[in-house]
Short mmCIF file of C-alpha atoms and ligand atoms in Angstrom, two decimals:
data_model
loop_
_atom_site.label_atom_id
_atom_site.label_comp_id
_atom_site.label_asym_id
_atom_site.label_seq_id
_atom_site.Cartn_x
_atom_site.Cartn_y
_atom_site.Cartn_z
CA LEU D 967 -27.55 -80.06 -1.94
CA PHE D 968 -26.44 -82.99 0.47
CA ARG D 969 -26.86 -86.47 -0.39
CA GLY D 970 -29.22 -85.40 -3.37
CA VAL D 971 -31.25 -83.50 -0.88
CA GLU D 972 -32.13 -79.84 -1.22
CA ILE D 973 -31.30 -78.60 2.18
CA GLU D 974 -34.30 -76.29 3.12
CA GLN D 975 -33.22 -72.94 4.42
CA ALA D 976 -35.96 -70.22 3.85
CA PRO D 977 -34.68 -66.94 2.53
CA MET D 978 -33.44 -65.18 5.81
CA GLU D 979 -31.94 -62.03 6.88
CA GLN D 980 -28.58 -63.48 6.36
CA GLU D 981 -26.46 -60.87 7.76
CA ASP D 982 -27.75 -61.20 11.35
CA LEU D 983 -27.42 -65.28 10.87
CA ILE D 984 -24.02 -66.80 11.67
CA VAL D 985 -23.10 -68.26 8.34
CA VAL D 986 -21.21 -71.77 8.88
CA GLY D 987 -19.71 -73.81 6.23
CA VAL D 988 -19.43 -77.58 7.10
CA SER D 989 -17.38 -79.91 5.05
CA GLN D 990 -18.69 -83.32 6.09
CA LEU D 991 -16.58 -86.14 4.64
CA GLY D 992 -19.15 -88.35 3.26
CA SER D 993 -22.14 -90.39 3.75
CA GLU D 994 -20.50 -93.91 3.85
CA SER D 995 -22.17 -95.28 6.94
CA GLY D 996 -24.95 -95.25 9.63
CA TRP D 997 -22.50 -93.43 12.06
CA ARG D 998 -21.77 -90.66 9.55
CA SER D 999 -25.40 -89.91 9.02
CA ALA D 1000 -26.09 -89.82 12.84
CA HIS D 1001 -23.15 -87.51 12.69
CA THR D 1002 -24.80 -85.22 10.14
CA LEU D 1003 -28.09 -85.04 11.31
CA SER D 1004 -26.84 -84.17 14.96
CA ILE D 1005 -25.10 -80.97 13.15
CA GLN D 1006 -28.18 -80.12 11.14
CA ASP D 1007 -30.18 -80.49 14.55
CA ALA D 1008 -27.91 -77.98 16.09
CA LEU D 1009 -27.01 -75.57 13.52
CA THR D 1010 -30.79 -74.56 13.00
CA LYS D 1011 -32.04 -70.91 11.53
CA ASP D 1012 -33.88 -70.65 15.30
CA ALA D 1013 -30.93 -71.17 17.06
CA GLY D 1014 -29.20 -68.67 14.83
CA TYR D 1015 -27.30 -70.23 12.28
CA PHE D 1016 -27.06 -70.35 8.17
CA LEU D 1017 -25.75 -73.82 7.64
CA ILE D 1018 -23.99 -74.52 4.24
CA LEU D 1019 -23.26 -77.98 4.15
CA ASN D 1020 -21.04 -80.19 1.82
CA ASN D 1021 -20.76 -83.81 1.34
CA ALA D 1022 -17.28 -84.54 -0.12
CA ARG D 1023 -18.28 -88.54 -0.80
CA GLN D 1024 -14.76 -89.47 1.23
CA MET D 1025 -12.76 -87.25 -1.03
CA GLN D 1026 -9.94 -85.01 0.11
CA GLU D 1027 -9.88 -82.97 -2.99
CA ASN D 1028 -13.62 -82.38 -2.50
CA GLN D 1029 -13.21 -81.13 1.19
CA ILE D 1030 -10.52 -78.69 0.00
CA LYS D 1031 -12.49 -77.63 -2.71
CA ALA D 1032 -15.46 -76.89 -0.24
CA ILE D 1033 -13.50 -75.28 2.34
CA ARG D 1034 -11.88 -72.97 -0.15
CA GLY D 1035 -15.38 -71.97 -1.42
CA PHE D 1036 -16.43 -71.47 2.21
CA ILE D 1037 -13.39 -68.87 2.22
CA SER D 1038 -14.49 -67.00 -0.74
CA GLN D 1039 -18.04 -67.03 0.35
CA ARG D 1040 -16.78 -65.27 3.90
CA VAL D 1041 -18.47 -67.59 5.97
CA ASP D 1042 -18.12 -66.72 9.55
CA TYR D 1043 -16.89 -70.40 10.73
CA ILE D 1044 -15.58 -73.43 9.00
CA VAL D 1045 -16.35 -76.66 10.53
CA PHE D 1046 -14.86 -80.01 9.07
CA ALA D 1047 -14.25 -83.59 9.57
CA PRO D 1048 -11.40 -84.49 7.73
CA VAL D 1049 -11.26 -87.59 5.78
CA ILE D 1050 -7.91 -88.67 6.48
CA GLU D 1051 -5.14 -86.88 8.83
CA SER D 1052 -2.53 -85.42 6.53
CA GLY D 1053 -2.96 -83.04 3.79
CA TRP D 1054 -4.53 -79.91 5.40
CA GLU D 1055 -1.70 -77.33 6.09
CA THR D 1056 -2.40 -75.38 2.87
CA VAL D 1057 -6.11 -74.80 3.08
CA LEU D 1058 -5.99 -74.41 6.49
CA ARG D 1059 -3.42 -71.55 6.33
CA GLU D 1060 -5.62 -70.18 3.80
CA ALA D 1061 -8.54 -70.09 6.30
CA LYS D 1062 -6.30 -68.72 8.92
CA ASP D 1063 -5.18 -65.69 6.51
CA ALA D 1064 -8.67 -65.03 5.46
CA GLU D 1065 -9.16 -65.18 9.91
CA ILE D 1066 -11.91 -67.69 9.59
CA PRO D 1067 -11.97 -69.86 12.59
CA VAL D 1068 -11.57 -73.47 11.89
CA ILE D 1069 -13.52 -76.24 13.90
CA ILE D 1070 -12.31 -79.52 13.33
CA ILE D 1071 -14.80 -82.30 14.29
CA ASP D 1072 -14.98 -86.39 14.43
CA ARG D 1073 -11.61 -87.04 13.03
CA MET D 1074 -8.21 -85.17 13.22
CA VAL D 1075 -5.89 -83.31 11.16
CA ASP D 1076 -1.81 -83.92 11.35
CA VAL D 1077 -0.25 -80.57 11.50
CA ARG D 1078 2.65 -79.08 12.92
CA ASP D 1079 1.18 -75.68 13.42
CA GLU D 1080 -1.92 -75.90 15.95
CA SER D 1081 -2.80 -72.35 15.52
CA LEU D 1082 -4.20 -73.83 12.31
CA TYR D 1083 -7.63 -74.48 13.88
CA THR D 1084 -9.44 -73.19 16.82
CA THR D 1085 -10.57 -76.40 18.38
CA TRP D 1086 -11.35 -80.39 17.92
CA ILE D 1087 -14.43 -82.06 18.81
CA GLY D 1088 -14.16 -85.91 18.80
CA THR D 1089 -13.92 -89.37 20.07
CA ASP D 1090 -10.88 -91.33 21.71
CA THR D 1091 -10.24 -93.49 19.01
CA LYS D 1092 -7.31 -95.18 20.58
CA GLU D 1093 -9.18 -95.66 23.80
CA GLU D 1094 -11.71 -97.57 21.80
CA GLY D 1095 -9.09 -100.07 20.10
CA LYS D 1096 -7.98 -100.67 23.85
CA LYS D 1097 -11.08 -101.24 24.88
CA ALA D 1098 -11.97 -103.71 22.41
CA GLY D 1099 -8.53 -105.41 23.17
CA ARG D 1100 -9.42 -105.46 26.88
CA TRP D 1101 -13.01 -107.18 26.17
CA LEU D 1102 -11.30 -109.85 24.12
CA GLU D 1103 -9.03 -110.37 27.14
CA ARG D 1104 -11.64 -110.82 29.38
CA TYR D 1105 -13.93 -112.93 26.84
CA LEU D 1106 -11.25 -115.13 26.47
CA ARG D 1107 -10.41 -115.84 30.20
CA LYS D 1108 -14.35 -116.29 31.06
CA MET D 1109 -14.42 -118.88 28.20
CA GLY D 1110 -11.25 -120.51 29.52
CA ARG D 1111 -9.30 -120.01 26.08
CA ALA D 1112 -6.51 -117.48 27.66
CA SER D 1113 -3.76 -119.74 26.57
CA GLU D 1114 -5.35 -120.82 23.17
CA GLU D 1115 -3.82 -119.97 19.59
CA ILE D 1116 -6.34 -117.40 18.54
CA ASN D 1117 -6.60 -116.28 14.97
CA ILE D 1118 -7.61 -112.63 14.36
CA VAL D 1119 -8.82 -110.67 11.26
CA VAL D 1120 -9.10 -107.14 11.17
CA LEU D 1121 -11.66 -104.90 8.86
CA GLN D 1122 -9.91 -101.54 8.86
CA GLY D 1123 -11.70 -98.14 8.24
CA THR D 1124 -10.35 -95.63 5.97
CA LEU D 1125 -6.67 -95.84 5.88
CA GLY D 1126 -4.97 -92.93 7.76
CA SER D 1127 -8.16 -91.98 9.16
CA THR D 1128 -8.20 -91.01 12.77
CA ALA D 1129 -10.82 -93.33 13.43
CA GLU D 1130 -8.57 -96.10 11.80
CA LEU D 1131 -5.15 -94.98 13.10
CA GLY D 1132 -6.43 -94.93 16.62
CA ARG D 1133 -8.56 -98.40 16.67
CA THR D 1134 -5.70 -100.05 14.95
CA LYS D 1135 -3.15 -98.78 17.44
CA GLY D 1136 -5.04 -99.41 20.45
CA PHE D 1137 -6.03 -102.91 19.57
CA CYS D 1138 -2.59 -104.13 18.57
CA GLU D 1139 -1.11 -102.42 21.83
CA ILE D 1140 -3.21 -104.96 23.82
CA ALA D 1141 -2.73 -107.69 21.49
CA GLU D 1142 1.02 -107.35 21.62
CA TYR D 1143 1.03 -108.72 25.12
CA HIS D 1144 -0.35 -112.01 23.93
CA ASP D 1145 1.92 -114.03 21.81
CA ASN D 1146 -0.80 -116.61 21.22
CA TRP D 1147 -3.00 -113.80 19.61
CA HIS D 1148 -2.18 -114.03 15.90
CA ILE D 1149 -3.49 -111.19 13.56
CA LEU D 1150 -3.40 -113.05 10.48
CA GLU D 1151 -4.70 -109.93 8.10
CA GLN D 1152 -5.76 -106.45 8.65
CA ARG D 1153 -7.28 -104.78 5.34
CA THR D 1154 -9.46 -101.69 5.04
CA GLY D 1155 -13.04 -102.05 4.05
CA ASP D 1156 -13.20 -98.24 3.80
CA PHE D 1157 -15.78 -98.02 6.58
CA THR D 1158 -18.79 -98.89 4.06
CA ALA D 1159 -21.11 -102.55 4.17
CA THR D 1160 -19.99 -103.23 0.64
CA ARG D 1161 -16.17 -103.08 0.69
CA GLY D 1162 -16.62 -104.70 4.36
CA LYS D 1163 -18.33 -107.86 2.78
CA GLU D 1164 -16.19 -108.39 -0.19
CA VAL D 1165 -13.14 -108.32 1.85
CA MET D 1166 -14.64 -110.62 4.58
CA TRP D 1167 -15.39 -112.94 1.63
CA ASP D 1168 -11.78 -112.57 0.58
CA MET D 1169 -10.41 -113.34 3.83
CA LEU D 1170 -12.79 -116.15 4.71
CA ARG D 1171 -11.58 -117.85 1.19
CA ARG D 1172 -8.01 -117.35 2.49
CA HIS D 1173 -8.13 -118.30 6.44
CA GLU D 1174 -10.16 -121.47 7.45
CA ASP D 1175 -9.63 -120.90 11.09
CA ILE D 1176 -10.50 -117.40 11.98
CA ASP D 1177 -11.40 -117.21 15.30
CA ILE D 1178 -12.22 -113.32 15.83
CA LEU D 1179 -13.31 -110.56 13.41
CA VAL D 1180 -12.56 -106.92 14.84
CA SER D 1181 -14.31 -104.56 12.44
CA GLN D 1182 -13.83 -101.06 12.98
CA ASN D 1183 -17.15 -99.89 12.02
CA ASP D 1184 -20.60 -101.34 12.52
CA ASP D 1185 -21.62 -100.80 8.75
CA MET D 1186 -18.49 -103.34 7.59
CA THR D 1187 -19.62 -105.51 10.30
CA MET D 1188 -22.98 -106.10 8.78
CA GLY D 1189 -21.24 -106.55 5.53
CA ALA D 1190 -18.69 -109.02 7.13
CA ILE D 1191 -21.98 -110.95 8.93
CA GLU D 1192 -23.42 -111.26 5.33
CA ALA D 1193 -20.38 -112.91 3.92
CA MET D 1194 -20.29 -115.20 6.90
CA GLN D 1195 -23.87 -116.12 6.30
CA GLU D 1196 -23.24 -116.86 2.77
CA ALA D 1197 -20.03 -118.95 3.52
CA GLY D 1198 -22.04 -120.98 5.79
CA ILE D 1199 -19.52 -119.65 8.96
CA SER D 1200 -21.21 -119.37 12.49
CA PHE D 1201 -20.64 -116.42 14.12
CA GLY D 1202 -21.73 -114.19 17.35
CA GLU D 1203 -22.40 -115.57 20.71
CA TYR D 1204 -22.11 -119.42 19.93
CA GLY D 1205 -20.67 -119.24 16.44
CA ALA D 1206 -16.99 -120.00 15.49
CA VAL D 1207 -16.23 -116.51 14.65
CA THR D 1208 -16.36 -113.76 17.71
CA VAL D 1209 -17.48 -110.36 16.25
CA ILE D 1210 -15.70 -107.19 17.75
CA SER D 1211 -17.42 -104.17 16.08
CA PHE D 1212 -17.19 -100.47 16.74
CA ASP D 1213 -19.56 -97.51 16.39
CA ALA D 1214 -22.70 -98.98 18.24
CA ILE D 1215 -25.36 -97.46 16.00
CA TYR D 1216 -28.81 -98.74 16.44
CA ASP D 1217 -29.11 -101.24 13.97
CA ALA D 1218 -25.92 -102.80 15.28
CA LEU D 1219 -27.21 -102.95 19.08
CA GLU D 1220 -30.24 -104.74 17.59
CA LEU D 1221 -27.54 -107.38 16.60
CA VAL D 1222 -25.70 -107.12 20.23
CA LYS D 1223 -29.25 -108.13 21.46
CA LYS D 1224 -29.44 -111.26 19.12
CA GLY D 1225 -26.08 -112.41 19.96
CA TRP D 1226 -24.73 -111.72 16.36
CA ILE D 1227 -22.32 -109.23 17.56
CA ASN D 1228 -20.18 -109.98 20.73
CA VAL D 1229 -19.51 -106.78 21.74
CA ASP D 1230 -19.49 -103.25 20.09
CA ILE D 1231 -17.62 -100.42 21.24
CA GLU D 1232 -19.31 -97.19 20.79
CA CYS D 1233 -18.31 -94.08 19.06
CA ASN D 1234 -20.78 -91.21 19.89
CA PRO D 1235 -21.66 -89.17 16.72
CA VAL D 1236 -23.79 -86.76 18.64
CA GLN D 1237 -21.20 -83.73 18.45
CA GLY D 1238 -23.68 -81.11 16.92
CA ALA D 1239 -24.31 -79.37 20.16
CA TYR D 1240 -20.80 -78.88 21.09
CA ILE D 1241 -20.32 -76.98 17.77
CA ASP D 1242 -23.10 -74.64 18.81
CA LYS D 1243 -21.68 -74.22 22.13
CA ILE D 1244 -18.19 -73.56 20.87
CA ILE D 1245 -19.30 -70.80 18.46
CA GLN D 1246 -21.46 -69.31 21.14
CA ARG D 1247 -18.41 -68.62 23.17
CA LEU D 1248 -16.18 -67.84 20.46
CA GLU D 1249 -19.06 -64.94 19.70
CA ARG D 1250 -18.85 -63.40 22.87
CA GLY D 1251 -14.87 -63.34 23.00
CA GLU D 1252 -14.80 -66.16 25.40
CA PRO D 1253 -11.76 -68.78 25.28
CA VAL D 1254 -12.60 -72.35 24.46
CA GLU D 1255 -10.43 -75.54 25.13
CA LYS D 1256 -8.14 -76.86 22.32
CA SER D 1257 -10.16 -80.45 22.27
CA TYR D 1258 -13.58 -81.70 23.45
CA VAL D 1259 -13.70 -85.51 23.87
CA VAL D 1260 -17.37 -86.90 23.78
CA GLU D 1261 -18.54 -89.61 26.11
CA GLU D 1262 -18.74 -93.45 25.10
CA ASN D 1263 -19.65 -96.88 25.92
CA VAL D 1264 -19.22 -100.38 25.42
CA PHE D 1265 -21.90 -102.49 24.78
CA THR D 1266 -22.77 -106.45 24.92
CA LYS D 1267 -25.87 -108.54 25.55
CA GLU D 1268 -25.72 -107.95 29.12
CA ASN D 1269 -26.04 -104.33 29.07
CA VAL D 1270 -27.54 -103.24 25.74
CA GLU D 1271 -31.07 -103.36 26.35
CA LYS D 1272 -31.23 -100.66 29.18
CA PHE D 1273 -29.52 -97.99 26.49
CA MET D 1274 -31.86 -98.64 23.48
CA ASP D 1275 -35.06 -97.05 24.41
CA ASP D 1276 -33.54 -93.43 24.57
CA ARG D 1277 -30.93 -94.03 21.80
CA THR D 1278 -31.13 -91.02 19.50
CA TYR D 1279 -29.17 -92.78 16.70
C1 GZL X 1305 -15.22 -92.13 13.93
C2 GZL X 1305 -15.95 -91.90 12.60
C3 GZL X 1305 -16.03 -92.93 11.63
C4 GZL X 1305 -17.06 -94.32 12.26
C5 GZL X 1305 -17.59 -94.55 10.81
O1 GZL X 1305 -14.68 -91.16 14.51
O2 GZL X 1305 -14.70 -90.94 11.69
O3 GZL X 1305 -16.44 -92.93 10.38
O4 GZL X 1305 -16.37 -95.05 12.97
C6 GZL X 1305 -17.41 -93.39 10.15
O5 GZL X 1305 -18.91 -95.41 11.08
O6 GZL X 1305 -17.62 -93.82 8.66
#
């Protein structure tokens, strides 16, 4: 079952299929759903796979349980998107002792012994954070506000996740150059629209003069936009609060087009095909890289239209 939906896999001659156990961290966001779909689209029976997909509902202990299950089921490969970076040494050592290759996807693990995983597929979230900072520098210069006192609030993703760590670090590295940028508050909305709205409500109550919202994923951004609408605070292209978001899922690009989101820093969820390519190489005994970083873009009202037609997520 994944998100309560029976994953249809016809009865099959399992022995000639490559059995892949996937521990997906949750279904918290539009980005995550696109990420899961890209894995399902790549690891099909026709492509030679028997896919076992587990949704951990953003809880590390559920991922560890799922991985242990894959080990006892003797799957051929384990793929997992770690909800946070820490706490994986033990279960990864169990997988290594069972001689099951582990492919890490999307977020990263913080382990001393890199032999505990075969490869990592993901995005450069620190660069994403820097892209947001560099965009803000250009934007403020363009608006003639480069030396104005600027008040910033940040909706962070799941604390300790690669996406949160990278985006926070990358943006702060740019912000440090600007004494007139003031980060009033950074709080986690756990990458969900609900929490994003609640936390934004709270920050609006505490700070009258917010100039910039940096929201580390589109779902929290949409929650924050609802909070600003209900509070009667203007936002976006002509509003009091400039909105910087991450992920660039289709629904958010619609808001970029409307001028409600000023800029959306893409995080590319289409990573399933990389798993297929890597497994095929491993099956042939060929070497693979230790990491694969997927391409991504930055979207504003000026460029978003030309990308939207063939967008798959
Ligand atoms: C990014 C990914 C993050 C997305 C969120 O690599 O881990 O998790 O930015 C998702 O939308 O919840």
